[in-house]
PDB file of C-alpha atoms in Angstrom:
ATOM      1  CA  UNK V 126     -14.999   9.947 -42.934  1.00 93.00           C
ATOM      2  CA  UNK V 127     -15.063   7.250 -40.329  1.00 95.00           C
ATOM      3  CA  UNK V 128     -13.153   3.979 -40.684  1.00 97.00           C
ATOM      4  CA  UNK V 129     -16.486   2.134 -40.737  1.00 98.00           C
ATOM      5  CA  UNK V 130     -17.938   4.177 -43.590  1.00 98.00           C
ATOM      6  CA  UNK V 131     -14.704   4.298 -45.594  1.00 97.00           C
ATOM      7  CA  UNK V 132     -14.237   0.514 -45.326  1.00 98.00           C
ATOM      8  CA  UNK V 133     -17.893  -0.211 -46.178  1.00 98.00           C
ATOM      9  CA  UNK V 134     -17.779   2.018 -49.280  1.00 98.00           C
ATOM     10  CA  UNK V 135     -14.589   0.440 -50.585  1.00 97.00           C
ATOM     11  CA  UNK V 136     -15.829  -3.112 -49.884  1.00 98.00           C
ATOM     12  CA  UNK V 137     -18.913  -2.363 -51.999  1.00 98.00           C
ATOM     13  CA  UNK V 138     -16.905  -0.617 -54.696  1.00 98.00           C
ATOM     14  CA  UNK V 139     -14.742  -3.754 -54.935  1.00 98.00           C
ATOM     15  CA  UNK V 140     -17.926  -5.815 -55.523  1.00 97.00           C
ATOM     16  CA  UNK V 141     -19.004  -3.420 -58.305  1.00 97.00           C
ATOM     17  CA  UNK V 142     -15.634  -3.634 -59.998  1.00 97.00           C
ATOM     18  CA  UNK V 143     -15.579  -7.421 -59.748  1.00 97.00           C
ATOM     19  CA  UNK V 144     -18.914  -7.392 -61.575  1.00 97.00           C
ATOM     20  CA  UNK V 145     -17.498  -5.168 -64.299  1.00 96.00           C
ATOM     21  CA  UNK V 146     -14.470  -7.392 -64.714  1.00 95.00           C
ATOM     22  CA  UNK V 147     -16.463 -10.613 -64.804  1.00 96.00           C
ATOM     23  CA  UNK V 148     -18.914  -9.111 -67.311  1.00 95.00           C
ATOM     24  CA  UNK V 149     -15.940  -8.077 -69.421  1.00 94.00           C
ATOM     25  CA  UNK V 150     -14.503 -11.558 -69.200  1.00 94.00           C
ATOM     26  CA  UNK V 151     -17.838 -13.044 -70.378  1.00 96.00           C
ATOM     27  CA  UNK V 152     -17.821 -10.702 -73.355  1.00 95.00           C
ATOM     28  CA  UNK V 153     -14.208 -11.561 -74.209  1.00 92.00           C
ATOM     29  CA  UNK V 154     -14.030 -15.301 -73.537  1.00 91.00           C
ATOM     30  CA  UNK V 155     -17.592 -16.553 -73.826  1.00 94.00           C
ATOM     31  CA  UNK V 156     -19.287 -14.444 -76.473  1.00 94.00           C
ATOM     32  CA  UNK V 157     -16.008 -13.421 -78.078  1.00 92.00           C
ATOM     33  CA  UNK V 158     -17.463 -10.021 -78.953  1.00 92.00           C
ATOM     34  CA  UNK V 159     -14.993  -7.553 -77.420  1.00 91.00           C
ATOM     35  CA  UNK V 160     -12.174  -7.309 -74.960  1.00 88.00           C
ATOM     36  CA  UNK V 161     -13.007  -3.687 -74.072  1.00 90.00           C
ATOM     37  CA  UNK V 162     -14.851  -4.846 -70.975  1.00 88.00           C
ATOM     38  CA  UNK V 163     -11.717  -6.585 -69.665  1.00 90.00           C
ATOM     39  CA  UNK V 164      -9.535  -3.619 -70.494  1.00 90.00           C
ATOM     40  CA  UNK V 165     -11.810  -1.086 -68.779  1.00 92.00           C
ATOM     41  CA  UNK V 166     -13.225  -3.334 -66.080  1.00 93.00           C
ATOM     42  CA  UNK V 167      -9.778  -4.752 -65.349  1.00 91.00           C
ATOM     43  CA  UNK V 168      -8.212  -1.306 -64.915  1.00 93.00           C
ATOM     44  CA  UNK V 169     -11.052  -0.009 -62.733  1.00 96.00           C
ATOM     45  CA  UNK V 170     -10.993  -3.175 -60.676  1.00 96.00           C
ATOM     46  CA  UNK V 171      -7.230  -2.980 -60.274  1.00 94.00           C
ATOM     47  CA  UNK V 172      -7.336   0.579 -59.008  1.00 96.00           C
ATOM     48  CA  UNK V 173     -10.150  -0.153 -56.541  1.00 97.00           C
ATOM     49  CA  UNK V 174      -8.370  -3.380 -55.487  1.00 96.00           C
ATOM     50  CA  UNK V 175      -5.245  -1.380 -54.603  1.00 96.00           C
ATOM     51  CA  UNK V 176      -7.267   1.293 -52.805  1.00 96.00           C
ATOM     52  CA  UNK V 177      -9.106  -1.386 -50.793  1.00 98.00           C
ATOM     53  CA  UNK V 178      -5.825  -3.038 -49.894  1.00 97.00           C
ATOM     54  CA  UNK V 179      -4.322   0.263 -48.757  1.00 97.00           C
ATOM     55  CA  UNK V 180      -7.394   1.172 -46.669  1.00 97.00           C
ATOM     56  CA  UNK V 181      -7.437  -2.321 -45.183  1.00 98.00           C
ATOM     57  CA  UNK V 182      -3.896  -1.819 -43.936  1.00 98.00           C
ATOM     58  CA  UNK V 183      -4.669   1.722 -42.636  1.00 98.00           C
ATOM     59  CA  UNK V 184      -7.850   0.578 -40.799  1.00 98.00           C
ATOM     60  CA  UNK V 185      -6.011  -2.487 -39.484  1.00 99.00           C
ATOM     61  CA  UNK V 186      -3.251  -0.285 -38.030  1.00 98.00           C
ATOM     62  CA  UNK V 187      -5.731   2.177 -36.538  1.00 98.00           C
ATOM     63  CA  UNK V 188      -8.027  -0.498 -35.066  1.00 98.00           C
ATOM     64  CA  UNK V 189      -5.163  -2.826 -33.963  1.00 98.00           C
ATOM     65  CA  UNK V 190      -6.266  -5.798 -36.049  1.00 98.00           C
ATOM     66  CA  UNK V 191      -4.333  -9.000 -35.643  1.00 98.00           C
ATOM     67  CA  UNK V 192      -2.073 -10.078 -38.493  1.00 98.00           C
ATOM     68  CA  UNK V 193      -4.489 -12.889 -39.318  1.00 98.00           C
ATOM     69  CA  UNK V 194      -7.443 -10.534 -39.531  1.00 98.00           C
ATOM     70  CA  UNK V 195      -5.459  -8.092 -41.654  1.00 98.00           C
ATOM     71  CA  UNK V 196      -4.370 -10.857 -44.033  1.00 98.00           C
ATOM     72  CA  UNK V 197      -7.977 -12.104 -44.252  1.00 98.00           C
ATOM     73  CA  UNK V 198      -9.105  -8.604 -45.123  1.00 98.00           C
ATOM     74  CA  UNK V 199      -6.482  -8.368 -47.847  1.00 98.00           C
ATOM     75  CA  UNK V 200      -7.315 -11.859 -49.124  1.00 98.00           C
ATOM     76  CA  UNK V 201     -11.021 -10.978 -49.342  1.00 98.00           C
ATOM     77  CA  UNK V 202     -10.201  -8.647 -52.239  1.00 96.00           C
ATOM     78  CA  UNK V 203      -8.742 -11.563 -54.215  1.00 96.00           C
ATOM     79  CA  UNK V 204     -11.916 -13.693 -54.042  1.00 96.00           C
ATOM     80  CA  UNK V 205     -14.793 -12.251 -56.070  1.00 96.00           C
ATOM     81  CA  UNK V 206     -17.464 -10.630 -53.873  1.00 97.00           C
ATOM     82  CA  UNK V 207     -15.725 -11.551 -50.585  1.00 98.00           C
ATOM     83  CA  UNK V 208     -15.051  -8.008 -49.412  1.00 98.00           C
ATOM     84  CA  UNK V 209     -18.659  -7.407 -48.304  1.00 98.00           C
ATOM     85  CA  UNK V 210     -18.847 -10.600 -46.173  1.00 98.00           C
ATOM     86  CA  UNK V 211     -15.472  -9.679 -44.666  1.00 98.00           C
ATOM     87  CA  UNK V 212     -16.660  -6.146 -43.923  1.00 98.00           C
ATOM     88  CA  UNK V 213     -19.785  -7.623 -42.277  1.00 98.00           C
ATOM     89  CA  UNK V 214     -17.566  -9.928 -40.229  1.00 98.00           C
ATOM     90  CA  UNK V 215     -15.376  -7.010 -39.169  1.00 98.00           C
ATOM     91  CA  UNK V 216     -18.458  -5.010 -38.207  1.00 98.00           C
ATOM     92  CA  UNK V 217     -19.960  -7.852 -36.148  1.00 98.00           C
ATOM     93  CA  UNK V 218     -16.654  -8.347 -34.322  1.00 98.00           C
ATOM     94  CA  UNK V 219     -16.336  -4.689 -33.440  1.00 97.00           C
ATOM     95  CA  UNK V 220     -13.290  -4.224 -35.696  1.00 98.00           C
ATOM     96  CA  UNK V 221     -14.648  -1.079 -37.319  1.00 98.00           C
ATOM     97  CA  UNK V 222     -15.532   2.170 -35.574  1.00 97.00           C
ATOM     98  CA  UNK V 223     -17.120   5.541 -36.101  1.00 97.00           C
ATOM     99  CA  UNK V 224     -13.937   7.338 -35.021  1.00 97.00           C
ATOM    100  CA  UNK V 225     -10.284   6.987 -35.892  1.00 98.00           C
ATOM    101  CA  UNK V 226      -8.376   5.832 -32.812  1.00 97.00           C
ATOM    102  CA  UNK V 227      -5.190   7.570 -33.888  1.00 97.00           C
ATOM    103  CA  UNK V 228      -6.849  10.907 -34.831  1.00 96.00           C
ATOM    104  CA  UNK V 229      -6.245  14.069 -32.793  1.00 94.00           C
ATOM    105  CA  UNK V 230      -7.664  13.582 -29.325  1.00 94.00           C
ATOM    106  CA  UNK V 231      -7.376   9.827 -29.548  1.00 95.00           C
ATOM    107  CA  UNK V 232      -4.677   7.368 -28.593  1.00 96.00           C
ATOM    108  CA  UNK V 233      -1.051   8.425 -29.049  1.00 96.00           C
ATOM    109  CA  UNK V 234       0.701   6.476 -31.793  1.00 97.00           C
ATOM    110  CA  UNK V 235       3.484   4.189 -30.524  1.00 97.00           C
ATOM    111  CA  UNK V 236       4.853   2.468 -33.633  1.00 97.00           C
ATOM    112  CA  UNK V 237       6.097   3.810 -36.962  1.00 98.00           C
ATOM    113  CA  UNK V 238       3.019   2.503 -38.845  1.00 98.00           C
ATOM    114  CA  UNK V 239       0.760   4.130 -36.224  1.00 98.00           C
ATOM    115  CA  UNK V 240       2.671   7.421 -36.535  1.00 98.00           C
ATOM    116  CA  UNK V 241       2.233   7.346 -40.320  1.00 97.00           C
ATOM    117  CA  UNK V 242      -1.517   6.716 -40.014  1.00 98.00           C
ATOM    118  CA  UNK V 243      -1.799   9.484 -37.357  1.00 98.00           C
ATOM    119  CA  UNK V 244       0.054  11.897 -39.696  1.00 97.00           C
ATOM    120  CA  UNK V 245      -2.365  11.020 -42.490  1.00 97.00           C
ATOM    121  CA  UNK V 246      -5.347  11.561 -40.232  1.00 97.00           C
ATOM    122  CA  UNK V 247      -3.952  14.956 -39.155  1.00 97.00           C
ATOM    123  CA  UNK V 248      -3.596  15.985 -42.818  1.00 97.00           C
ATOM    124  CA  UNK V 249      -6.390  14.152 -44.678  1.00 96.00           C
ATOM    125  CA  UNK V 250      -6.074  16.008 -47.975  1.00 97.00           C
ATOM    126  CA  UNK V 251      -2.360  15.290 -48.155  1.00 97.00           C
ATOM    127  CA  UNK V 252      -3.019  11.693 -47.137  1.00 96.00           C
ATOM    128  CA  UNK V 253      -5.578  11.229 -49.898  1.00 96.00           C
ATOM    129  CA  UNK V 254      -3.185  12.746 -52.473  1.00 98.00           C
ATOM    130  CA  UNK V 255      -0.323  10.502 -51.330  1.00 97.00           C
ATOM    131  CA  UNK V 256      -2.600   7.441 -51.362  1.00 96.00           C
ATOM    132  CA  UNK V 257      -3.816   8.341 -54.879  1.00 97.00           C
ATOM    133  CA  UNK V 258      -0.185   8.758 -55.998  1.00 97.00           C
ATOM    134  CA  UNK V 259       0.808   5.393 -54.501  1.00 96.00           C
ATOM    135  CA  UNK V 260      -2.156   3.665 -56.187  1.00 95.00           C
ATOM    136  CA  UNK V 261      -1.344   5.410 -59.497  1.00 96.00           C
ATOM    137  CA  UNK V 262       2.323   4.454 -59.404  1.00 97.00           C
ATOM    138  CA  UNK V 263       1.584   0.814 -58.501  1.00 95.00           C
ATOM    139  CA  UNK V 264      -1.063   0.710 -61.220  1.00 93.00           C
ATOM    140  CA  UNK V 265       1.421   2.132 -63.779  1.00 94.00           C
ATOM    141  CA  UNK V 266       4.032  -0.431 -62.793  1.00 95.00           C
ATOM    142  CA  UNK V 267       1.562  -3.291 -63.020  1.00 91.00           C
ATOM    143  CA  UNK V 268       0.387  -2.055 -66.460  1.00 89.00           C
ATOM    144  CA  UNK V 269       3.988  -1.889 -67.608  1.00 92.00           C
ATOM    145  CA  UNK V 270       4.572  -5.440 -66.404  1.00 91.00           C
ATOM    146  CA  UNK V 271       1.597  -6.626 -68.434  1.00 84.00           C
ATOM    147  CA  UNK V 272      -1.656  -8.478 -67.774  1.00 77.00           C
ATOM    148  CA  UNK V 273      -1.861 -11.110 -65.062  1.00 72.00           C
ATOM    149  CA  UNK V 274      -2.775 -13.709 -67.688  1.00 69.00           C
ATOM    150  CA  UNK V 275      -0.274 -13.872 -70.568  1.00 68.00           C
ATOM    151  CA  UNK V 276      -1.601 -12.957 -74.025  1.00 67.00           C
ATOM    152  CA  UNK V 277      -1.612 -15.652 -76.657  1.00 63.00           C
TER     153      UNK V 277
END
């Protein structure tokens, strides 16, 4: 999958999960009917948020984004619905591509982060499994720490 398509799909998935979380918050705090929407929507949103952040860093390394652009991409996941406008911005600026720069036959990696991305691109199944494990471990730690808003 190209960096462009991967980033676009995750940007849109982030929008969907924001919608689930916000709908759950309306059910919990406005109608006071159930908190199930926050529990489910919050978990799904958290997992997609972490995946989007990880992919943002990987694409940023591959495409040589500036630190400011990378931080803006990460920050876009914090603001509801901002990932799609950021993805559109990145597309207009030529920051996304149809090919991975660090894949076989592309540029040689020079830095440790570039070498890690190149290794992942050379072994995509292993990279997906490692990424899923990282997201799962971070999710588990965050669940153990408790919700971002303290319970009353």
